[in-house]
Short mmCIF file of C-alpha atoms and ligand atoms in Angstrom, two decimals:
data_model
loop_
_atom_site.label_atom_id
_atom_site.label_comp_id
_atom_site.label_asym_id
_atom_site.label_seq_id
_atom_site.Cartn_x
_atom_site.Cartn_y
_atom_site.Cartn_z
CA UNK Y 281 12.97 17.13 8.46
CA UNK Y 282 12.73 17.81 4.61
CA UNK Y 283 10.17 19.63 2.71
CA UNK Y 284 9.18 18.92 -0.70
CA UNK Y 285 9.01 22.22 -2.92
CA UNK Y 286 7.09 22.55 -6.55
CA UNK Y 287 6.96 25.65 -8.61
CA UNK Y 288 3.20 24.38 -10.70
CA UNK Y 289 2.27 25.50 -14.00
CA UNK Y 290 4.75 22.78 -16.05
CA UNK Y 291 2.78 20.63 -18.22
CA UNK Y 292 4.37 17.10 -17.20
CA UNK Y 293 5.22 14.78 -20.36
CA UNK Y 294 7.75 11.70 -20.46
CA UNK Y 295 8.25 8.07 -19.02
CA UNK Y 296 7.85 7.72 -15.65
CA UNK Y 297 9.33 4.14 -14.66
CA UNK Y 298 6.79 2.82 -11.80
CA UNK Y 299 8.55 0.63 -8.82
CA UNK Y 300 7.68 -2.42 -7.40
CA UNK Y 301 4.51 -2.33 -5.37
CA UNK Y 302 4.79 -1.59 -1.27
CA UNK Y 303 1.76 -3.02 -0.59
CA UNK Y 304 2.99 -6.27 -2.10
CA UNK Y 305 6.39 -5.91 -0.80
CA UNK Y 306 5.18 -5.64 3.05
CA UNK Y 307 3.34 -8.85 2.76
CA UNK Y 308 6.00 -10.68 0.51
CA UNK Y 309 8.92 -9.81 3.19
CA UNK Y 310 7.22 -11.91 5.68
CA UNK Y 311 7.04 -15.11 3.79
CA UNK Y 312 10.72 -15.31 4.52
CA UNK Y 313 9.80 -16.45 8.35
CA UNK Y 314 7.77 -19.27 6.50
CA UNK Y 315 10.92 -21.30 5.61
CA UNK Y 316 14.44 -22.18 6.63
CA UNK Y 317 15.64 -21.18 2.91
CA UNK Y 318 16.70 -18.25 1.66
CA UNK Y 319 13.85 -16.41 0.14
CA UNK Y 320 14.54 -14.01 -2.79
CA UNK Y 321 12.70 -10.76 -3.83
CA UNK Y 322 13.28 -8.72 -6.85
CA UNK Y 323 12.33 -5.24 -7.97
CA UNK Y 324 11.88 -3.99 -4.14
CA UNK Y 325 11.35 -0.35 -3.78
CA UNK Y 326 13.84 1.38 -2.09
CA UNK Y 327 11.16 2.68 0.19
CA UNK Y 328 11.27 4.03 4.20
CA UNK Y 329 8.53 1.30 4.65
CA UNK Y 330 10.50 -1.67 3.17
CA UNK Y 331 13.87 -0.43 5.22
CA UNK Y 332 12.22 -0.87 8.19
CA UNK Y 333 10.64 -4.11 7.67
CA UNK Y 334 13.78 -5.26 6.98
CA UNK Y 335 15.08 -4.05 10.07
CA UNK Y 336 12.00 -5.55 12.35
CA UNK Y 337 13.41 -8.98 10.20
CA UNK Y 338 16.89 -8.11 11.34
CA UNK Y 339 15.67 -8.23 15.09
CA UNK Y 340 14.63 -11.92 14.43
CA UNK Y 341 17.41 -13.11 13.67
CA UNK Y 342 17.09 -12.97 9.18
CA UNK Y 343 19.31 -12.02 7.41
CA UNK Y 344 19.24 -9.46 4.95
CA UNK Y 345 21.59 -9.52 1.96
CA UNK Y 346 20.96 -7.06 -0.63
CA UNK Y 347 22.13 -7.67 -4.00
CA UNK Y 348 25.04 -5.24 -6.38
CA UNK Y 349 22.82 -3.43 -7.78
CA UNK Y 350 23.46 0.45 -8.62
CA UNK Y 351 22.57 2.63 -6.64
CA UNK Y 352 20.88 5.02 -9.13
CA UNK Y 353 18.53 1.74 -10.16
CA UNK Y 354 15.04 2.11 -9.46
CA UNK Y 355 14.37 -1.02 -6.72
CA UNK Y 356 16.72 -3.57 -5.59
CA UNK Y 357 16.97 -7.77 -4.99
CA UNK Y 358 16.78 -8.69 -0.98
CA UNK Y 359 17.84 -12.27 0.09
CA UNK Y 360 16.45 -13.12 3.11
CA UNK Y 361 17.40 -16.08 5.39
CA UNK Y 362 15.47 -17.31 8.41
CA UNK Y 363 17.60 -20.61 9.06
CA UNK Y 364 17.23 -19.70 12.41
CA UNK Y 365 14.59 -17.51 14.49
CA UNK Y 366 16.13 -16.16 17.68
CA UNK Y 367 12.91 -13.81 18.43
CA UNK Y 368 9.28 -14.39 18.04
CA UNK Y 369 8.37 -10.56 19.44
CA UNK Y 370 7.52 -8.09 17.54
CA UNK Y 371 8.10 -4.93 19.08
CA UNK Y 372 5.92 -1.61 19.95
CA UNK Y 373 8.02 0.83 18.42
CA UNK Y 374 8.24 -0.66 14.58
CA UNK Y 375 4.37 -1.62 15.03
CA UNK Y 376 3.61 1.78 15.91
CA UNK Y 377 5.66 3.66 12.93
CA UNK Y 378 4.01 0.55 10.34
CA UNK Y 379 1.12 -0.86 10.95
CA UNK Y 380 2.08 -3.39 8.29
CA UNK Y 381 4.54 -5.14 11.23
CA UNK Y 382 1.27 -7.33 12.33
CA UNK Y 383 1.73 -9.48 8.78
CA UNK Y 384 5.09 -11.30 10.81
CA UNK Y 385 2.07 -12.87 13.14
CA UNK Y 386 0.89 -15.33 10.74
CA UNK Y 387 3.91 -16.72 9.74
CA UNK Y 388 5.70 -16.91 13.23
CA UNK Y 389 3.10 -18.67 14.72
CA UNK Y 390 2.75 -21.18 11.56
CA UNK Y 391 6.14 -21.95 12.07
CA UNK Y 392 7.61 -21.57 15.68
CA UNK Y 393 4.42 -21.87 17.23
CA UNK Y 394 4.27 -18.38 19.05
CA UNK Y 395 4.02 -14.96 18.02
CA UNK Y 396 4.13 -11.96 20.37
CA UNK Y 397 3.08 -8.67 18.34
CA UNK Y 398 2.19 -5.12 19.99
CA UNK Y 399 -0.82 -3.99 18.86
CA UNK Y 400 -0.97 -1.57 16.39
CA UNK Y 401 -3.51 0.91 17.77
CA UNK Y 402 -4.84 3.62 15.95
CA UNK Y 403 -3.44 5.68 13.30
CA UNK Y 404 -4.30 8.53 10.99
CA UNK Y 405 -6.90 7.47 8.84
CA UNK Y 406 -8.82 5.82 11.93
CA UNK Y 407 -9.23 3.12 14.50
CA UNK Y 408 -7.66 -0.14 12.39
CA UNK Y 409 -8.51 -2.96 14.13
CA UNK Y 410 -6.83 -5.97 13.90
CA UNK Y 411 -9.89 -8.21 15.13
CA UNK Y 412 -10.08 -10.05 11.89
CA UNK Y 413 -6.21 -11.30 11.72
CA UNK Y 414 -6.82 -12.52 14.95
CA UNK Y 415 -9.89 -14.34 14.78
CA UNK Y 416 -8.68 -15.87 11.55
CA UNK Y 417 -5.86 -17.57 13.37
CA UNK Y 418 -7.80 -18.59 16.02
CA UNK Y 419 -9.48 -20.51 13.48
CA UNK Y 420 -6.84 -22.53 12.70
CA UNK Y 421 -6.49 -23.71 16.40
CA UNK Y 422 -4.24 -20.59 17.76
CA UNK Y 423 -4.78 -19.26 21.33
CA UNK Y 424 -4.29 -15.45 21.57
CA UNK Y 425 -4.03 -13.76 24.64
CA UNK Y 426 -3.49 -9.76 24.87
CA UNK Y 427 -1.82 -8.48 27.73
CA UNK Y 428 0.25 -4.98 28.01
CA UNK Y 429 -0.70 -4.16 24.66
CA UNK Y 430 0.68 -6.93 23.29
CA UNK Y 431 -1.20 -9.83 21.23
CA UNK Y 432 0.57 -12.98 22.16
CA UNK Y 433 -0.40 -16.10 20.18
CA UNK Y 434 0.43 -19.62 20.63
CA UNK Y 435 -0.22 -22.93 18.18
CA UNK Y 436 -1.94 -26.05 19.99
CA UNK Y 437 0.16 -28.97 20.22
CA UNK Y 438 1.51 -30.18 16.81
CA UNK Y 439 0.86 -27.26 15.20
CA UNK Y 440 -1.92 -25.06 13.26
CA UNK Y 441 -4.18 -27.15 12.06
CA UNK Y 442 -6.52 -25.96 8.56
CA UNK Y 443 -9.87 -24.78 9.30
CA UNK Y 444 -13.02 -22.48 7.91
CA UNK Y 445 -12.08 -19.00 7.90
CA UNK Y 446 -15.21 -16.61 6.91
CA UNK Y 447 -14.42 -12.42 6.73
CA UNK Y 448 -17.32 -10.41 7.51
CA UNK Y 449 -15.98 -7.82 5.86
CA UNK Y 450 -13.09 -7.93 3.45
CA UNK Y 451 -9.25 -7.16 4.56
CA UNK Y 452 -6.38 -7.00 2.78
CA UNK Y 453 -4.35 -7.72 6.10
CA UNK Y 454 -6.33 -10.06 7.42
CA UNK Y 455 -6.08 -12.06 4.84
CA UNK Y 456 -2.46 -12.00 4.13
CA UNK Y 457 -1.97 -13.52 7.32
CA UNK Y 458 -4.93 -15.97 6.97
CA UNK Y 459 -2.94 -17.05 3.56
CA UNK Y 460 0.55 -17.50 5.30
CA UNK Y 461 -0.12 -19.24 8.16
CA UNK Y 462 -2.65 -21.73 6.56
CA UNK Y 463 0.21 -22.44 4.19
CA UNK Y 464 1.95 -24.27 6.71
CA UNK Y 465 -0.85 -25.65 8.35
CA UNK Y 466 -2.00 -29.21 8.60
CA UNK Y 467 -4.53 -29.97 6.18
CA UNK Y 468 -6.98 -27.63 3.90
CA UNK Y 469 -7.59 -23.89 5.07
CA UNK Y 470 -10.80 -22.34 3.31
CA UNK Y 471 -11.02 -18.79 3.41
CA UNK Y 472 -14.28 -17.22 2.11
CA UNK Y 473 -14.54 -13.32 1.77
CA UNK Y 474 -10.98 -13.35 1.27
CA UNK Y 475 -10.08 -9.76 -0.50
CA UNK Y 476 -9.23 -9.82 -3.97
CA UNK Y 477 -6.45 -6.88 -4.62
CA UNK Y 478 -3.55 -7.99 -6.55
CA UNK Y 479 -1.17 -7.53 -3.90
CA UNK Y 480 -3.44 -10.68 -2.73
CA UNK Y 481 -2.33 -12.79 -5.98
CA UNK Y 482 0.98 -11.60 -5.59
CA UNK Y 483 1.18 -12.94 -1.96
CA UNK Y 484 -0.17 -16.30 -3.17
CA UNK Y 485 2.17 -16.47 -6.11
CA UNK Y 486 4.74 -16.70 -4.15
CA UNK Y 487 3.68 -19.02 -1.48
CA UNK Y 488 2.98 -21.33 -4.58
CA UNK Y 489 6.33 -21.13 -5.74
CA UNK Y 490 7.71 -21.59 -2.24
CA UNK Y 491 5.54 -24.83 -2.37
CA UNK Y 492 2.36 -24.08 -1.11
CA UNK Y 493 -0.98 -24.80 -2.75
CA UNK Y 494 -3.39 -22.63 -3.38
CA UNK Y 495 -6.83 -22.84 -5.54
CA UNK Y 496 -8.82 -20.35 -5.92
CA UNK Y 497 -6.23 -17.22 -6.60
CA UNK Y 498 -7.43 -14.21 -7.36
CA UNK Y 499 -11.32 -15.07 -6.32
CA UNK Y 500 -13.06 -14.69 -2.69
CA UNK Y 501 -12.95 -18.19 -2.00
CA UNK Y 502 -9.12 -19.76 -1.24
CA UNK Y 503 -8.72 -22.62 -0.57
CA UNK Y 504 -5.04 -23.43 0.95
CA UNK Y 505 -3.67 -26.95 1.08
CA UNK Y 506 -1.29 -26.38 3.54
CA UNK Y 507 2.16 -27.86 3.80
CA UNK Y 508 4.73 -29.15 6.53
CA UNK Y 509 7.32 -27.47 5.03
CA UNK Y 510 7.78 -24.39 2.63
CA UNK Y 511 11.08 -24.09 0.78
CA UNK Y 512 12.90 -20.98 -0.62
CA UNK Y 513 12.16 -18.97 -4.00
CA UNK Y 514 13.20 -16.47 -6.14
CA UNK Y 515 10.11 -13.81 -6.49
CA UNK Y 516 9.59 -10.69 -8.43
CA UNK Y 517 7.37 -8.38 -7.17
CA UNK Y 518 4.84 -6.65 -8.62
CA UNK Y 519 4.59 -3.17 -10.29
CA UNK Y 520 2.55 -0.75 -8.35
CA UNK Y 521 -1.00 -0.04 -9.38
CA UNK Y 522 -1.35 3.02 -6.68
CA UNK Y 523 2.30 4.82 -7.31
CA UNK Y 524 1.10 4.44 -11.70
CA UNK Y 525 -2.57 5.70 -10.41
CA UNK Y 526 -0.86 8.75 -8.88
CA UNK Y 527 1.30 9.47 -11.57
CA UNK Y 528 -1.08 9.14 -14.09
CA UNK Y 529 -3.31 11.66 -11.56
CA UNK Y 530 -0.23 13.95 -12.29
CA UNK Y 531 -0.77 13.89 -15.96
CA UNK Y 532 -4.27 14.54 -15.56
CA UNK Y 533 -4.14 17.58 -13.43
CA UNK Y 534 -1.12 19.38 -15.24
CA UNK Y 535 -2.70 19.10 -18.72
CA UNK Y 536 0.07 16.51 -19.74
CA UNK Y 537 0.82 13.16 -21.18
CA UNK Y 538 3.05 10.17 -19.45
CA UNK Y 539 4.10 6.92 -20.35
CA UNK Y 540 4.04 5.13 -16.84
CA UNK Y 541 6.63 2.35 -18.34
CA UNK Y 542 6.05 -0.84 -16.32
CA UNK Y 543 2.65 -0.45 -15.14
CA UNK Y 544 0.27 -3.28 -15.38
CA UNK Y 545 -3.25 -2.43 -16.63
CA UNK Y 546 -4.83 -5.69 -15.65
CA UNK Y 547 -4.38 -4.36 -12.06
CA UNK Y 548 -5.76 -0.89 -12.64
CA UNK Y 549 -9.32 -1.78 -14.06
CA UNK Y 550 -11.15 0.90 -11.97
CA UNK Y 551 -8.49 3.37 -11.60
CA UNK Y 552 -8.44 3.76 -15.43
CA UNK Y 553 -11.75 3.67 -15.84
CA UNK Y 554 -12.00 6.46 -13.34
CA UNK Y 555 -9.27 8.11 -14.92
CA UNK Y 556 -11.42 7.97 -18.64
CA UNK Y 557 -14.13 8.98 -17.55
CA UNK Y 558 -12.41 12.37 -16.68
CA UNK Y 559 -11.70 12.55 -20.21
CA UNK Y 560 -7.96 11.16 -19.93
CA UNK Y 561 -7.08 9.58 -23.05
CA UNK Y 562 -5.68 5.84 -21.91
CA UNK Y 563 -3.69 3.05 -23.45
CA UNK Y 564 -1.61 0.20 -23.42
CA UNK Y 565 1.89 0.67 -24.65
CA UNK Y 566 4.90 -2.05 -25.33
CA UNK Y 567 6.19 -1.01 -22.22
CA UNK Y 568 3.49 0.21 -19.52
CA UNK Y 569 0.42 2.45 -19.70
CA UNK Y 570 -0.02 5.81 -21.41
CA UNK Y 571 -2.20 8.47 -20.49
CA UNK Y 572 -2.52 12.03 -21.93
CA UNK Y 573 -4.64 14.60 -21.17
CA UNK Y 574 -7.39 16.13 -22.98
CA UNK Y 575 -9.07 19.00 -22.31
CA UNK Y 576 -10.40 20.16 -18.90
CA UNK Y 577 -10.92 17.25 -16.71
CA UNK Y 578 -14.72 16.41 -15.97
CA UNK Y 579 -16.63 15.69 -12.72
CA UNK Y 580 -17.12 12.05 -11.20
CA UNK Y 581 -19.05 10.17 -8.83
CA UNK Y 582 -16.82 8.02 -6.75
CA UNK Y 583 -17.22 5.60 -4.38
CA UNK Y 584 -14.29 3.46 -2.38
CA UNK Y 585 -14.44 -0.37 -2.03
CA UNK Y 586 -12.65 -3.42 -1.86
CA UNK Y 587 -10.85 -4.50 -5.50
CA UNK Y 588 -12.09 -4.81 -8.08
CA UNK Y 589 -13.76 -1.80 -6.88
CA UNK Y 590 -12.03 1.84 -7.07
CA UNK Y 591 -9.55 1.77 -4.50
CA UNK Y 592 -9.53 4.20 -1.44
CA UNK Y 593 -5.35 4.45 -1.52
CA UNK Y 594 -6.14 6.74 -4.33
CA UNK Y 595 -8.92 8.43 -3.22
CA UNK Y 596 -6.91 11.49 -2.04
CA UNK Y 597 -5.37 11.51 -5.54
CA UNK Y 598 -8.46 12.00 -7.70
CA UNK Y 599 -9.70 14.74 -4.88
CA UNK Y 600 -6.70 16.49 -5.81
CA UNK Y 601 -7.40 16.66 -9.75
CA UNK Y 602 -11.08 16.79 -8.93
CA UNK Y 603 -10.67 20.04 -7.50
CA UNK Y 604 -9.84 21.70 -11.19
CA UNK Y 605 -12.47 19.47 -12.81
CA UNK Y 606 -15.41 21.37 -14.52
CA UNK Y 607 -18.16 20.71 -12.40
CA UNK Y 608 -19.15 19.33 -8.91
CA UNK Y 609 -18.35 15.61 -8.36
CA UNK Y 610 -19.16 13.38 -5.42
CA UNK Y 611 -16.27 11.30 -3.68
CA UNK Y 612 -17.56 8.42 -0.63
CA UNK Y 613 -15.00 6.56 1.04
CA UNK Y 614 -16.37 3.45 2.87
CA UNK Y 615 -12.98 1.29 4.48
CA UNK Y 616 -11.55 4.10 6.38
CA UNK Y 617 -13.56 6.61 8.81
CA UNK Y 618 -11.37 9.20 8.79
CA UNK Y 619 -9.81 9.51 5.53
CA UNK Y 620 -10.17 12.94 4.77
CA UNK Y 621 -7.46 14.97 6.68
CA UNK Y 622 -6.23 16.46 3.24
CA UNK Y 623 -9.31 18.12 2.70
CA UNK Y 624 -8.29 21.18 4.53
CA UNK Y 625 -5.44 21.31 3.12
CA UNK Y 626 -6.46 21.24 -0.22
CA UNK Y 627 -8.91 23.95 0.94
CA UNK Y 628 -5.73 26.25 1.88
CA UNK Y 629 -4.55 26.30 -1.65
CA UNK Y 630 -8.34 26.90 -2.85
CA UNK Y 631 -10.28 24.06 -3.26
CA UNK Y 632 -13.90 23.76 -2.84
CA UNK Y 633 -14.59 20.80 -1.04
CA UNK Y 634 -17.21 19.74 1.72
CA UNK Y 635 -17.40 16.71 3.55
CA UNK Y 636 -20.55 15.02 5.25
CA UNK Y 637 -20.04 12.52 6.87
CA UNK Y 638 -18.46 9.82 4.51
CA UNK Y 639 -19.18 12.03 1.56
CA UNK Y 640 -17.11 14.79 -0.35
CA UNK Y 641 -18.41 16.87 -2.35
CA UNK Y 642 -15.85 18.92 -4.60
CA UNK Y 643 -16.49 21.83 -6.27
CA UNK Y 644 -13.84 22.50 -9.19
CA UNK Y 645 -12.13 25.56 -9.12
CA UNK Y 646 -10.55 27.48 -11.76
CA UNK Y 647 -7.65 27.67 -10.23
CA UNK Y 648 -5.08 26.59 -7.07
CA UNK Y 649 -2.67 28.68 -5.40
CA UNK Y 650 0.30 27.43 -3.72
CA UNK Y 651 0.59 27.45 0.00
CA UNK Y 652 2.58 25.71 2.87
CA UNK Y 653 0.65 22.57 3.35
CA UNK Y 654 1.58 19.33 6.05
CA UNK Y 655 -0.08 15.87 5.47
CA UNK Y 656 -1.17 13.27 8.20
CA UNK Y 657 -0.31 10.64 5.74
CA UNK Y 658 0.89 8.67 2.93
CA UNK Y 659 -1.76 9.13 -0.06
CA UNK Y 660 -2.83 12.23 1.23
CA UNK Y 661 0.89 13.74 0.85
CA UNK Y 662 0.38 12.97 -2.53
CA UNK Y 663 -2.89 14.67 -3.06
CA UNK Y 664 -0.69 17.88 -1.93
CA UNK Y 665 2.03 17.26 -4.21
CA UNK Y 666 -0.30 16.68 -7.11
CA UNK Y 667 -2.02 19.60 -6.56
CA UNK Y 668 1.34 21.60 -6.29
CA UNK Y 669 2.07 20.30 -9.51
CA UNK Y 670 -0.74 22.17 -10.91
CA UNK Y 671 -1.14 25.15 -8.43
CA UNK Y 672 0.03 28.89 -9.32
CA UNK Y 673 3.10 29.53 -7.45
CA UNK Y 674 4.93 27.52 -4.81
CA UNK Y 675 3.62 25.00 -2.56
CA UNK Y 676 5.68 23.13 0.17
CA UNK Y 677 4.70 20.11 1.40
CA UNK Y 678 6.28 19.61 5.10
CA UNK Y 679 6.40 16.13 6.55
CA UNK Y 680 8.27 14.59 3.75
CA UNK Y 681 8.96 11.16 5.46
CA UNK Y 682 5.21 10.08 4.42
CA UNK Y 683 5.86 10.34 1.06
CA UNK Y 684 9.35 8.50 1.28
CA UNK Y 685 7.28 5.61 3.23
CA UNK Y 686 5.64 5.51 -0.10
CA UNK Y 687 6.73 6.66 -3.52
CA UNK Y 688 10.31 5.69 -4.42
CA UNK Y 689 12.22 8.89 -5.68
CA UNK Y 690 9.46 10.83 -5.83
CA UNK Y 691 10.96 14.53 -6.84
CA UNK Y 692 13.72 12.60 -9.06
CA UNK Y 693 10.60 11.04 -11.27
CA UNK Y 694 9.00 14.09 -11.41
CA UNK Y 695 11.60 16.34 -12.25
CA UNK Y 696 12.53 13.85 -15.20
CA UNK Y 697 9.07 14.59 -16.84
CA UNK Y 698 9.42 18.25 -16.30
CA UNK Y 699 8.30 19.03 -13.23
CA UNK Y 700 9.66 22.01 -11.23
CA UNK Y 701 10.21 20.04 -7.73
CA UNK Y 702 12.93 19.76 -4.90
CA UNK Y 703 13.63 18.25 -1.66
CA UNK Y 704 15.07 21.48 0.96
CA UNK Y 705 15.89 20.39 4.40
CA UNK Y 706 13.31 22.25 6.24
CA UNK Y 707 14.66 24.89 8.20
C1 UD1 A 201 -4.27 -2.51 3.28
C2 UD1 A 201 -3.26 -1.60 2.63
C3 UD1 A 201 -3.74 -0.15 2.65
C4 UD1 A 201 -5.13 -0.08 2.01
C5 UD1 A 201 -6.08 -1.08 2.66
C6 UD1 A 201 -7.44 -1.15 1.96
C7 UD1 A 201 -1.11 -2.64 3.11
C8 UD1 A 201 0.19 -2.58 3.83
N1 UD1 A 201 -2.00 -1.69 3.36
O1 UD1 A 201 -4.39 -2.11 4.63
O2 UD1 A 201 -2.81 0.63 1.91
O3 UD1 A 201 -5.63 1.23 2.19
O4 UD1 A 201 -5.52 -2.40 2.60
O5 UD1 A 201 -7.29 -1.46 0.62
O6 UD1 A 201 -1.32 -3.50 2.27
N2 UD1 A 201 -10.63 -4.07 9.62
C9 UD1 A 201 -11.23 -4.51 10.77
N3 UD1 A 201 -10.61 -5.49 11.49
C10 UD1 A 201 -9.42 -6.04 11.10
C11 UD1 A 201 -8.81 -5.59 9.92
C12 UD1 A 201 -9.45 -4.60 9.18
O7 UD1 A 201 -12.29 -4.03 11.16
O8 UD1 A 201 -8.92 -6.93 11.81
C13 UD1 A 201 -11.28 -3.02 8.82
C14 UD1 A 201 -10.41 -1.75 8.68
O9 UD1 A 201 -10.55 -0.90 9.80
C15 UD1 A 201 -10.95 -1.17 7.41
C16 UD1 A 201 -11.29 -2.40 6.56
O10 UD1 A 201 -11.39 -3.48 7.49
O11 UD1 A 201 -12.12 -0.44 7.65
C17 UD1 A 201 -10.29 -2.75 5.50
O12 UD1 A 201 -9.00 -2.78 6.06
P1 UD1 A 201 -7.86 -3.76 5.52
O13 UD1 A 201 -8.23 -4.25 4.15
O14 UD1 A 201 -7.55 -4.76 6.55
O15 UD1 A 201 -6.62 -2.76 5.38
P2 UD1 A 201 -5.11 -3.06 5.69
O16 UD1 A 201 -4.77 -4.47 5.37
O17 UD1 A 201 -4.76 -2.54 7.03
#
């Protein structure tokens, strides 16, 4: 398994090209089960996390045709073709190494009338319940039983039909699925509580332009005229807000200044608000987003919530950079229980942090020192890097294949804006 080494001190300063968004990407694959046409997606990162929904696709019987583009582009165009479904399952093992595998439920039952799906169970940052997807589609007439760890789902006679679908609480999952199946339901699907993020508008997007119709997009009420058929289109994801948040964490922490060149700030409203009130200097370029340092970061009070809200994939991030701010600042993370397994990591290379409960508080340090340091997961791998970046000496993060699930040529980025970082095959 690889390691990820960084030598800190360097002052990063640059473009940084951001990649299309994996969030959106893992609920855009699945769309391609809605239709018997070939389904196109554009600007794909070339992520672990897309490979292997590809590959759980694969098992279904789509096909996968990737388009000529080099290999040192960032991203890459997928055609996918589900003419013909030859398996409605969707294994243990991919569900177990991506959680995101549940989003093929929707759509397979929508439009071959059964869906068989292992649970996911639980995972590093906590239980994860899938509840919610479930009950969704049982509001538009589907039968789920759950036997041997697997959820298996059936459509009544002639199909879902639309129905009232309220959240208690908002999900992202849940109502990706909600979105996709109630597309090719019968009749109108209202979904209230339905989260906002962008990934969200991106999803609906491109039901729209595969024929589906939508009012509502972007707000907590959707309303889904659903259709009997869905046809093929040609979709572009979008950039992604979380991989420009971290990056523009990176600029923050090493005292630099990066131009995060296709970033959209219409999608980053509380990240860069966050990020200003640190004292980052922020703005709108031609091309993306620009942030520059500005003196020694200051403190912040933080909470976690569902978008528009600051978002808890970068909480890890900002506990990073928070840990050199001048002052005490107060991080609370209220979707996931048990997001905090960087804390002790960060700890090892200095920080000052104490959690209670659902609350951090972070003391900032003058300094970080580098240390070996292993992440549970995806945005807390990142918290490590980031504070790498900035650390005296070297710090190696182990457990590299969370950060490739994630961040699309991570060290090459970095190293571009001056970063001292390398991939070594751990020994
Ligand atoms: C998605 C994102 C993840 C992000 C999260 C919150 C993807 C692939 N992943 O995850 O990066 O951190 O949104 O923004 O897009 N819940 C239930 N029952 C359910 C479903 C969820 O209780 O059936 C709870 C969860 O445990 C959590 C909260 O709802 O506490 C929000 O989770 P959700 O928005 O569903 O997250 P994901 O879609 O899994």
């Amino acid at each position: 398994m690889d390691r990820i080494v960084i030598r800190g001190g360097a002052a990063l300063s640059g473009r940084l090209p951001i990649s299309g968004a994996k969030n959106a990407a893992l609920t855009l694959l699945p769309c391609a089960l809605l239709t018997d046409q070939p389904l196109t997606l554009g600007n794909l990162p070339r992520l672990a996390d897309v490979d292997g929904f590809g590959h759980l696709l694969n098992g279904m019987g789509v096909s996968t045709a990737t388009a000529g583009t080099s290999p040192d582009a960032f991203g890459r165009t997928i055609t996918l073709d589900a003419r013909r479904i030859s398996s409605t399952t969707a294994p243990y093992d991919f569900v177990r190494k991506m959680r995101a595998s549940i989003l093929v439920l929707g759509p397979l039952i929508a439009r071959m009338g059964e869906a068989t799906v292992s649970l996911p169970g639980g995972c590093a940052i906590g239980n994860r319940p899938i509840d919610l997807h479930l009950k969704a589609l049982e509001q538009l007439g589907a039968e789920i039983e759950i036997t041997a760890g697997y959820v298996k789902a059936t459509a009544p006679d002639g199909g879902l039909r639309g129905g009232r679908i309220t959240f208690p609480i908002v999900s992202v999952g849940a109502t990706e699925n909600a979105l996709m199946a109630a597309s090719l339901a019968s009749g109108e699907t209202v979904i209230d509580n339905a989260a906002r993020e962008p990934e969200i508008v991106d999803l609906c997007r491109c039901l729209v332009a595969m024929g589906s119709e939508i009012e509502g997009i972007g707000t907590e009420r959707l309303v889904v005229h659903g259709q009997p058929r869905l046809g093929g289109a040609d979709y572009k994801v979008m950039p992604d807000r979380i991989e420009a948040g971290s990056y523009a964490c990176a600029a923050a922490i090493t005292g630099g200044e990066l131009e995060l060149v296709g970033a959209d700030i219409d999608d980053m409203g509380a990240i860069l608000a966050a990020l200003s009130e640190t004292g980052l200097d922020v703005a709108a370029t031609a091309d993306g987003i620009r942030v520059a340092a500005n003196g020694r970061l200051r403190p912040l009070t933080l909470s976690t919530a569902p978008y528009p809200a600051f978002p808890t994939d970068m909480q890890a991030q900002f506990m990073a950079m928070l840990a050199l701010a001048d002052g005490a600042s107060v991080l609370t993370e209220t979707i996931f229980e048990n997001r905090y397994m960087h804390v002790p990591e960060l700890s090892r290379m200095g920080a000052d942090i104490q959690v209670h409960g659902r609350t951090a508080v972070v003391r900032g340090v003058d300094k970080l020192v580098g240390a070996d340091v292993m992440a549970t997961d995806l945005r807390a791998s990142m918290s490590l890097v980031l504070a790498g970046l900035a650390a005296e000496g070297e710090t190696r993060v182990h457990r590299v294949y969370h950060l490739d699930r994630g961040y699309e040529r991570l060290e090459e980025k970095l190293s571009a804006v001056g970063a001292q970082i390398e991939r070594e095959a751990d020994g």
